[in-house]
Amino acid sequence: MTRSVTTKNVREETTVGDGRCPDCETETVIHDPDRRELVCEECGLVLSEDPIDYGPEWRAFDAREHEELSRVGAPLTQSMHDRGLTTTIDWRNRDANGHSMDAGKHGQLHRLRVWQERIRTKNAGERNLKYALSEIDRMVSALGVPNPVKETASVIYRQALDRDLIRGRSIEGVATSALYMSCRKSNIPRSLEEVTAVSRVEQREIGRTYRYIADELDINLEPTNPRQFVPRFCSELDVSSDVETTAIDIIDETTELGLHSGKSPTGFAAAAIYAAGLLCDETIPQRAVAETAQTTVVTVRNRYREQLDAIDESVTA
């Protein structure tokens, strides 16, 4: 038995808002992708038909076709001083059809590129912002963190610039602090020592600038959980999954006891991995663990003993 489908003009916000059919009052409204309609599955009422398609009029079946057919530029980004609203003159010396240009045009294009780079920044403030964002981009590439971290770091730096928090501080120090803050906000496990290794300023300046900017911008960050470092450290040490699981259990138990308070999260995670290796009968050199976590062998030795003692005491109690 087929059900006849009737068309009725109904306001779109009523049908889309709650998904309820205004005729039979059931929540059985579905979207028909073939006809591009909103139809009630129960009574057959057409709630919306011929919607506006805001997508492109062309179809692409792979990345190459998408790139060739697309007629728009890259999306706006906070990681560029002009947010990506600029013109770039290609270095390949080819025209719009992809044909190579004659030698007489090469010199002219080179001069155009030079002047294009010069006029992209109008004053010293924009030049400093361009340099700071390029530093963030360089450190993001060196740390191997995703692009959303770079975007967040760029936003934090712009906020500090608008609040005039950079006065009296180095551009590199503020940029590095913004990146470290972005890693913590995004739950990307990167220690202060790792960020310092790719920066051009000392760790003490980064820490001081980080605390100042976080306080002025009212950015409240939770303390770093040592378990965030365990998967990456275990991957670099090439240990078994049993060691990784045991290390996380050790951190969870000792964290509940408050043993991690006031201790370096990377050193605490490294000690848990070494202790997990002992419990799983897997040999992991202390020096290798310490070098992976960028800490000292003494720290690993002291922390793993504290962790095992605390677990034994909790079990006996």
mmCIF file of C-alpha atoms in Angstrom:
data_model
loop_
_atom_site.group_PDB
_atom_site.id
_atom_site.type_symbol
_atom_site.label_atom_id
_atom_site.label_comp_id
_atom_site.label_asym_id
_atom_site.label_seq_id
_atom_site.Cartn_x
_atom_site.Cartn_y
_atom_site.Cartn_z
ATOM 1 C CA MET A 1 0.000 0.000 0.000
ATOM 2 C CA THR A 2 1.447 3.355 -0.989
ATOM 3 C CA ARG A 3 0.886 6.536 0.953
ATOM 4 C CA SER A 4 0.158 9.688 -0.992
ATOM 5 C CA VAL A 5 2.475 12.554 -0.175
ATOM 6 C CA THR A 6 0.872 15.953 0.218
ATOM 7 C CA THR A 7 2.658 19.256 0.199
ATOM 8 C CA LYS A 8 1.929 21.854 2.798
ATOM 9 C CA ASN A 9 3.592 25.204 3.388
ATOM 10 C CA VAL A 10 4.923 25.179 6.918
ATOM 11 C CA ARG A 11 7.457 27.515 8.425
ATOM 12 C CA GLU A 12 10.888 25.920 8.299
ATOM 13 C CA GLU A 13 11.863 26.978 11.814
ATOM 14 C CA THR A 14 8.873 25.045 13.215
ATOM 15 C CA THR A 15 9.820 21.781 11.507
ATOM 16 C CA VAL A 16 13.572 21.973 11.889
ATOM 17 C CA GLY A 17 13.534 23.306 15.425
ATOM 18 C CA ASP A 18 11.900 20.375 17.240
ATOM 19 C CA GLY A 19 11.632 17.718 14.498
ATOM 20 C CA ARG A 20 7.886 17.296 15.180
ATOM 21 C CA CYS A 21 5.297 16.944 12.433
ATOM 22 C CA PRO A 22 2.626 19.665 12.748
ATOM 23 C CA ASP A 23 -0.025 17.385 11.218
ATOM 24 C CA CYS A 24 0.224 14.100 13.142
ATOM 25 C CA GLU A 25 2.358 15.564 15.978
ATOM 26 C CA THR A 26 4.885 12.720 15.919
ATOM 27 C CA GLU A 27 8.672 13.012 15.972
ATOM 28 C CA THR A 28 9.155 11.042 12.759
ATOM 29 C CA VAL A 29 10.449 13.798 10.464
ATOM 30 C CA ILE A 30 13.282 12.541 8.253
ATOM 31 C CA HIS A 31 15.442 14.070 5.536
ATOM 32 C CA ASP A 32 15.199 12.577 2.052
ATOM 33 C CA PRO A 33 18.642 13.136 0.464
ATOM 34 C CA ASP A 34 17.459 12.157 -3.027
ATOM 35 C CA ARG A 35 14.645 14.710 -3.221
ATOM 36 C CA ARG A 36 16.208 17.077 -0.677
ATOM 37 C CA GLU A 37 13.008 17.232 1.334
ATOM 38 C CA LEU A 38 11.930 17.038 4.945
ATOM 39 C CA VAL A 39 9.179 14.424 5.079
ATOM 40 C CA CYS A 40 7.125 12.990 7.908
ATOM 41 C CA GLU A 41 7.683 9.239 7.858
ATOM 42 C CA GLU A 42 4.340 8.592 9.561
ATOM 43 C CA CYS A 43 1.807 10.601 7.521
ATOM 44 C CA GLY A 44 3.847 11.577 4.450
ATOM 45 C CA LEU A 45 3.578 15.330 4.931
ATOM 46 C CA VAL A 46 6.306 17.288 3.079
ATOM 47 C CA LEU A 47 7.529 19.908 5.497
ATOM 48 C CA SER A 48 10.179 21.551 3.332
ATOM 49 C CA GLU A 49 11.127 21.165 -0.303
ATOM 50 C CA ASP A 50 13.682 22.621 -2.708
ATOM 51 C CA PRO A 51 15.987 24.073 -0.047
ATOM 52 C CA ILE A 52 18.768 26.439 -1.042
ATOM 53 C CA ASP A 53 22.055 24.641 -1.621
ATOM 54 C CA TYR A 54 24.888 26.875 -0.470
ATOM 55 C CA GLY A 55 27.574 24.481 -1.695
ATOM 56 C CA PRO A 56 29.484 24.665 -4.988
ATOM 57 C CA GLU A 57 27.806 23.831 -8.265
ATOM 58 C CA TRP A 58 30.594 21.406 -9.202
ATOM 59 C CA ARG A 59 31.487 17.960 -7.908
ATOM 60 C CA ALA A 60 34.976 16.687 -7.129
ATOM 61 C CA PHE A 61 35.918 13.063 -6.611
ATOM 62 C CA ASP A 62 39.472 13.488 -5.309
ATOM 63 C CA ALA A 63 41.740 16.122 -3.780
ATOM 64 C CA ARG A 64 43.285 17.093 -7.136
ATOM 65 C CA GLU A 65 39.911 17.828 -8.736
ATOM 66 C CA HIS A 66 38.837 19.779 -5.647
ATOM 67 C CA GLU A 67 41.957 21.941 -5.867
ATOM 68 C CA GLU A 68 41.532 22.551 -9.595
ATOM 69 C CA LEU A 69 37.827 23.410 -9.434
ATOM 70 C CA SER A 70 37.878 25.484 -6.278
ATOM 71 C CA ARG A 71 37.685 29.229 -6.891
ATOM 72 C CA VAL A 72 38.115 30.446 -3.329
ATOM 73 C CA GLY A 73 41.173 31.043 -1.200
ATOM 74 C CA ALA A 74 42.253 29.668 2.136
ATOM 75 C CA PRO A 75 40.077 30.338 5.203
ATOM 76 C CA LEU A 76 40.818 33.171 7.589
ATOM 77 C CA THR A 77 43.505 32.375 10.115
ATOM 78 C CA GLN A 78 44.766 34.082 13.248
ATOM 79 C CA SER A 79 48.272 32.713 12.692
ATOM 80 C CA MET A 80 49.046 35.349 10.030
ATOM 81 C CA HIS A 81 49.341 39.022 10.843
ATOM 82 C CA ASP A 82 46.853 39.982 8.114
ATOM 83 C CA ARG A 83 44.626 36.945 8.869
ATOM 84 C CA GLY A 84 45.352 35.562 5.408
ATOM 85 C CA LEU A 85 43.674 38.446 3.559
ATOM 86 C CA THR A 86 46.568 39.124 1.247
ATOM 87 C CA THR A 87 47.799 38.523 -2.276
ATOM 88 C CA THR A 88 50.641 36.126 -2.961
ATOM 89 C CA ILE A 89 52.628 36.267 -6.175
ATOM 90 C CA ASP A 90 53.714 32.765 -7.082
ATOM 91 C CA TRP A 91 57.424 32.076 -7.510
ATOM 92 C CA ARG A 92 57.020 29.670 -10.453
ATOM 93 C CA ASN A 93 56.732 32.464 -13.080
ATOM 94 C CA ARG A 94 53.658 30.993 -14.775
ATOM 95 C CA ASP A 95 50.528 32.708 -16.072
ATOM 96 C CA ALA A 96 46.919 31.894 -15.187
ATOM 97 C CA ASN A 97 46.859 29.031 -17.710
ATOM 98 C CA GLY A 98 49.985 27.437 -16.244
ATOM 99 C CA HIS A 99 52.222 28.392 -19.155
ATOM 100 C CA SER A 100 55.773 29.523 -18.491
ATOM 101 C CA MET A 101 56.331 33.264 -18.965
ATOM 102 C CA ASP A 102 59.097 34.668 -21.113
ATOM 103 C CA ALA A 103 62.434 35.684 -19.605
ATOM 104 C CA GLY A 104 61.691 39.392 -19.946
ATOM 105 C CA LYS A 105 58.885 39.106 -17.389
ATOM 106 C CA HIS A 106 60.967 37.344 -14.727
ATOM 107 C CA GLY A 107 62.687 40.481 -13.508
ATOM 108 C CA GLN A 108 59.409 42.373 -13.337
ATOM 109 C CA LEU A 109 57.774 39.603 -11.309
ATOM 110 C CA HIS A 110 60.733 39.492 -8.939
ATOM 111 C CA ARG A 111 60.391 43.217 -8.235
ATOM 112 C CA LEU A 112 56.660 42.790 -7.700
ATOM 113 C CA ARG A 113 57.285 40.044 -5.158
ATOM 114 C CA VAL A 114 59.773 42.222 -3.266
ATOM 115 C CA TRP A 115 57.364 45.142 -3.065
ATOM 116 C CA GLN A 116 54.490 42.850 -2.165
ATOM 117 C CA GLU A 117 56.419 41.616 0.879
ATOM 118 C CA ARG A 118 57.301 45.174 1.857
ATOM 119 C CA ILE A 119 53.777 46.574 1.727
ATOM 120 C CA ARG A 120 52.227 43.666 3.668
ATOM 121 C CA THR A 121 53.299 45.368 6.910
ATOM 122 C CA LYS A 122 52.420 49.043 7.315
ATOM 123 C CA ASN A 123 54.239 49.882 10.548
ATOM 124 C CA ALA A 124 56.539 48.528 13.221
ATOM 125 C CA GLY A 125 53.625 47.015 15.164
ATOM 126 C CA GLU A 126 52.581 44.844 12.259
ATOM 127 C CA ARG A 127 56.184 43.849 11.610
ATOM 128 C CA ASN A 128 56.559 42.755 15.243
ATOM 129 C CA LEU A 129 53.282 40.829 15.074
ATOM 130 C CA LYS A 130 54.407 39.139 11.872
ATOM 131 C CA TYR A 131 57.680 38.133 13.522
ATOM 132 C CA ALA A 132 55.930 36.818 16.648
ATOM 133 C CA LEU A 133 53.488 34.704 14.655
ATOM 134 C CA SER A 134 56.324 33.333 12.548
ATOM 135 C CA GLU A 135 58.090 32.319 15.776
ATOM 136 C CA ILE A 136 54.957 30.516 16.942
ATOM 137 C CA ASP A 137 54.732 28.756 13.582
ATOM 138 C CA ARG A 138 58.378 27.682 13.811
ATOM 139 C CA MET A 139 57.990 26.289 17.331
ATOM 140 C CA VAL A 140 54.736 24.511 16.456
ATOM 141 C CA SER A 141 56.500 22.786 13.587
ATOM 142 C CA ALA A 142 59.422 21.799 15.825
ATOM 143 C CA LEU A 143 57.152 20.429 18.568
ATOM 144 C CA GLY A 144 54.888 18.581 16.149
ATOM 145 C CA VAL A 145 51.632 19.865 17.642
ATOM 146 C CA PRO A 146 48.426 20.274 15.567
ATOM 147 C CA ASN A 147 47.339 23.492 13.864
ATOM 148 C CA PRO A 148 44.525 24.309 16.347
ATOM 149 C CA VAL A 149 47.237 24.812 18.970
ATOM 150 C CA LYS A 150 48.900 27.362 16.682
ATOM 151 C CA GLU A 151 45.601 29.174 16.178
ATOM 152 C CA THR A 152 44.947 29.334 19.926
ATOM 153 C CA ALA A 153 48.494 30.556 20.618
ATOM 154 C CA SER A 154 48.079 33.279 17.997
ATOM 155 C CA VAL A 155 44.811 34.416 19.597
ATOM 156 C CA ILE A 156 46.455 34.558 23.033
ATOM 157 C CA TYR A 157 49.346 36.606 21.652
ATOM 158 C CA ARG A 158 46.926 39.028 19.958
ATOM 159 C CA GLN A 159 45.020 39.431 23.223
ATOM 160 C CA ALA A 160 48.258 40.182 25.061
ATOM 161 C CA LEU A 161 49.155 42.691 22.348
ATOM 162 C CA ASP A 162 45.773 44.433 22.614
ATOM 163 C CA ARG A 163 46.161 44.668 26.406
ATOM 164 C CA ASP A 164 49.675 46.110 26.005
ATOM 165 C CA LEU A 165 51.198 43.243 28.005
ATOM 166 C CA ILE A 166 54.248 42.939 25.742
ATOM 167 C CA ARG A 167 55.760 46.244 26.756
ATOM 168 C CA GLY A 168 59.043 45.616 28.550
ATOM 169 C CA ARG A 169 59.162 41.939 27.511
ATOM 170 C CA SER A 170 60.740 40.183 24.577
ATOM 171 C CA ILE A 171 58.609 39.153 21.616
ATOM 172 C CA GLU A 172 60.076 35.654 21.702
ATOM 173 C CA GLY A 173 59.270 35.264 25.401
ATOM 174 C CA VAL A 174 55.626 36.267 24.988
ATOM 175 C CA ALA A 175 55.222 34.103 21.865
ATOM 176 C CA THR A 176 56.689 31.070 23.629
ATOM 177 C CA SER A 177 54.506 31.651 26.679
ATOM 178 C CA ALA A 178 51.421 31.887 24.470
ATOM 179 C CA LEU A 179 52.340 28.590 22.807
ATOM 180 C CA TYR A 180 52.917 26.834 26.138
ATOM 181 C CA MET A 181 49.592 28.184 27.399
ATOM 182 C CA SER A 182 47.871 26.976 24.234
ATOM 183 C CA CYS A 183 49.305 23.461 24.663
ATOM 184 C CA ARG A 184 47.936 23.312 28.194
ATOM 185 C CA LYS A 185 44.526 24.658 27.159
ATOM 186 C CA SER A 186 44.318 22.067 24.369
ATOM 187 C CA ASN A 187 45.490 19.197 26.632
ATOM 188 C CA ILE A 188 48.529 18.612 24.427
ATOM 189 C CA PRO A 189 51.252 17.105 26.661
ATOM 190 C CA ARG A 190 54.271 19.317 26.147
ATOM 191 C CA SER A 191 56.415 20.176 29.151
ATOM 192 C CA LEU A 192 58.003 23.536 29.804
ATOM 193 C CA GLU A 193 61.407 21.956 29.174
ATOM 194 C CA GLU A 194 60.318 20.755 25.719
ATOM 195 C CA VAL A 195 58.961 24.176 24.789
ATOM 196 C CA THR A 196 62.150 25.824 26.049
ATOM 197 C CA ALA A 197 64.248 23.498 23.868
ATOM 198 C CA VAL A 198 62.729 24.960 20.682
ATOM 199 C CA SER A 199 62.544 28.545 21.961
ATOM 200 C CA ARG A 200 65.109 31.334 21.786
ATOM 201 C CA VAL A 201 64.688 32.434 25.421
ATOM 202 C CA GLU A 202 65.518 30.896 28.770
ATOM 203 C CA GLN A 203 63.122 28.766 30.766
ATOM 204 C CA ARG A 204 62.992 31.201 33.672
ATOM 205 C CA GLU A 205 61.800 34.032 31.416
ATOM 206 C CA ILE A 206 59.177 31.793 29.797
ATOM 207 C CA GLY A 207 57.783 30.737 33.163
ATOM 208 C CA ARG A 208 57.701 34.298 34.478
ATOM 209 C CA THR A 209 56.021 35.657 31.343
ATOM 210 C CA TYR A 210 53.564 32.757 31.258
ATOM 211 C CA ARG A 211 52.379 33.403 34.810
ATOM 212 C CA TYR A 212 52.048 37.137 34.167
ATOM 213 C CA ILE A 213 50.002 36.758 30.958
ATOM 214 C CA ALA A 214 47.775 34.051 32.430
ATOM 215 C CA ASP A 215 47.037 36.303 35.410
ATOM 216 C CA GLU A 216 46.377 39.424 33.328
ATOM 217 C CA LEU A 217 44.179 37.642 30.791
ATOM 218 C CA ASP A 218 42.394 35.716 33.562
ATOM 219 C CA ILE A 219 43.203 32.330 32.016
ATOM 220 C CA ASN A 220 42.729 29.596 34.593
ATOM 221 C CA LEU A 221 44.447 26.338 33.727
ATOM 222 C CA GLU A 222 44.188 23.048 35.560
ATOM 223 C CA PRO A 223 47.447 21.455 36.779
ATOM 224 C CA THR A 224 48.996 19.136 34.218
ATOM 225 C CA ASN A 225 48.045 15.512 34.740
ATOM 226 C CA PRO A 226 51.149 13.257 34.539
ATOM 227 C CA ARG A 227 49.169 10.535 32.778
ATOM 228 C CA GLN A 228 48.975 12.737 29.660
ATOM 229 C CA PHE A 229 52.690 12.115 29.054
ATOM 230 C CA VAL A 230 52.542 8.320 29.439
ATOM 231 C CA PRO A 231 51.389 7.308 25.909
ATOM 232 C CA ARG A 232 54.006 9.457 24.170
ATOM 233 C CA PHE A 233 56.841 8.397 26.482
ATOM 234 C CA CYS A 234 55.891 4.713 26.127
ATOM 235 C CA SER A 235 55.805 5.072 22.349
ATOM 236 C CA GLU A 236 59.278 6.606 22.286
ATOM 237 C CA LEU A 237 60.618 3.914 24.644
ATOM 238 C CA ASP A 238 58.912 1.166 22.596
ATOM 239 C CA VAL A 239 57.488 -0.663 25.606
ATOM 240 C CA SER A 240 54.522 -3.008 25.710
ATOM 241 C CA SER A 241 50.921 -1.978 26.215
ATOM 242 C CA ASP A 242 50.931 -3.755 29.593
ATOM 243 C CA VAL A 243 53.599 -1.361 30.833
ATOM 244 C CA GLU A 244 51.604 1.631 29.593
ATOM 245 C CA THR A 245 48.406 0.428 31.273
ATOM 246 C CA THR A 246 50.214 -0.330 34.533
ATOM 247 C CA ALA A 247 51.930 3.064 34.500
ATOM 248 C CA ILE A 248 48.579 4.823 34.122
ATOM 249 C CA ASP A 249 47.178 2.776 37.014
ATOM 250 C CA ILE A 250 50.150 3.746 39.172
ATOM 251 C CA ILE A 251 49.657 7.422 38.382
ATOM 252 C CA ASP A 252 45.911 7.224 39.096
ATOM 253 C CA GLU A 253 46.465 5.564 42.476
ATOM 254 C CA THR A 254 49.256 7.867 43.602
ATOM 255 C CA THR A 255 47.437 10.952 42.326
ATOM 256 C CA GLU A 256 44.450 10.098 44.514
ATOM 257 C CA LEU A 257 46.868 9.942 47.449
ATOM 258 C CA GLY A 258 48.169 13.421 46.574
ATOM 259 C CA LEU A 259 51.710 12.193 45.931
ATOM 260 C CA HIS A 260 52.053 14.204 42.695
ATOM 261 C CA SER A 261 51.519 17.564 44.381
ATOM 262 C CA GLY A 262 54.505 19.866 43.910
ATOM 263 C CA LYS A 263 56.355 17.450 41.614
ATOM 264 C CA SER A 264 57.227 17.701 37.944
ATOM 265 C CA PRO A 265 54.571 15.888 35.866
ATOM 266 C CA THR A 266 57.142 14.608 33.361
ATOM 267 C CA GLY A 267 59.377 13.195 36.090
ATOM 268 C CA PHE A 268 56.359 11.666 37.816
ATOM 269 C CA ALA A 269 55.225 10.023 34.555
ATOM 270 C CA ALA A 270 58.740 8.738 33.818
ATOM 271 C CA ALA A 271 58.998 7.192 37.279
ATOM 272 C CA ALA A 272 55.626 5.475 36.837
ATOM 273 C CA ILE A 273 56.778 3.964 33.534
ATOM 274 C CA TYR A 274 59.960 2.646 35.147
ATOM 275 C CA ALA A 275 57.998 1.230 38.095
ATOM 276 C CA ALA A 276 55.530 -0.380 35.668
ATOM 277 C CA GLY A 277 58.450 -2.014 33.868
ATOM 278 C CA LEU A 278 59.595 -3.578 37.120
ATOM 279 C CA LEU A 279 56.109 -4.871 37.916
ATOM 280 C CA CYS A 280 55.686 -6.283 34.386
ATOM 281 C CA ASP A 281 59.152 -7.890 34.324
ATOM 282 C CA GLU A 282 60.243 -5.670 31.443
ATOM 283 C CA THR A 283 63.688 -4.099 31.586
ATOM 284 C CA ILE A 284 63.663 -0.355 30.966
ATOM 285 C CA PRO A 285 66.932 1.498 31.699
ATOM 286 C CA GLN A 286 66.525 4.428 34.045
ATOM 287 C CA ARG A 287 68.736 6.594 31.859
ATOM 288 C CA ALA A 288 66.576 5.938 28.781
ATOM 289 C CA VAL A 289 63.441 6.877 30.706
ATOM 290 C CA ALA A 290 65.098 10.010 32.081
ATOM 291 C CA GLU A 291 66.339 11.139 28.658
ATOM 292 C CA THR A 292 62.904 10.596 27.099
ATOM 293 C CA ALA A 293 61.227 12.690 29.800
ATOM 294 C CA GLN A 294 64.063 15.255 29.814
ATOM 295 C CA THR A 295 64.673 14.756 33.520
ATOM 296 C CA THR A 296 67.449 13.276 35.663
ATOM 297 C CA VAL A 297 68.081 9.689 36.685
ATOM 298 C CA VAL A 298 67.981 10.755 40.344
ATOM 299 C CA THR A 299 64.453 12.115 39.879
ATOM 300 C CA VAL A 300 63.274 8.859 38.289
ATOM 301 C CA ARG A 301 64.877 6.789 41.046
ATOM 302 C CA ASN A 302 63.407 8.842 43.882
ATOM 303 C CA ARG A 303 59.926 9.163 42.387
ATOM 304 C CA TYR A 304 59.427 5.502 41.528
ATOM 305 C CA ARG A 305 60.400 4.455 45.059
ATOM 306 C CA GLU A 306 57.931 6.949 46.499
ATOM 307 C CA GLN A 307 55.190 5.639 44.220
ATOM 308 C CA LEU A 308 55.736 1.978 45.064
ATOM 309 C CA ASP A 309 55.985 2.730 48.797
ATOM 310 C CA ALA A 310 52.761 4.735 48.696
ATOM 311 C CA ILE A 311 50.923 1.921 46.872
ATOM 312 C CA ASP A 312 52.201 -0.677 49.354
ATOM 313 C CA GLU A 313 51.106 1.440 52.301
ATOM 314 C CA SER A 314 47.630 1.954 50.811
ATOM 315 C CA VAL A 315 47.260 -1.805 50.229
ATOM 316 C CA THR A 316 48.367 -2.774 53.747
ATOM 317 C CA ALA A 317 46.166 -0.093 55.294
#
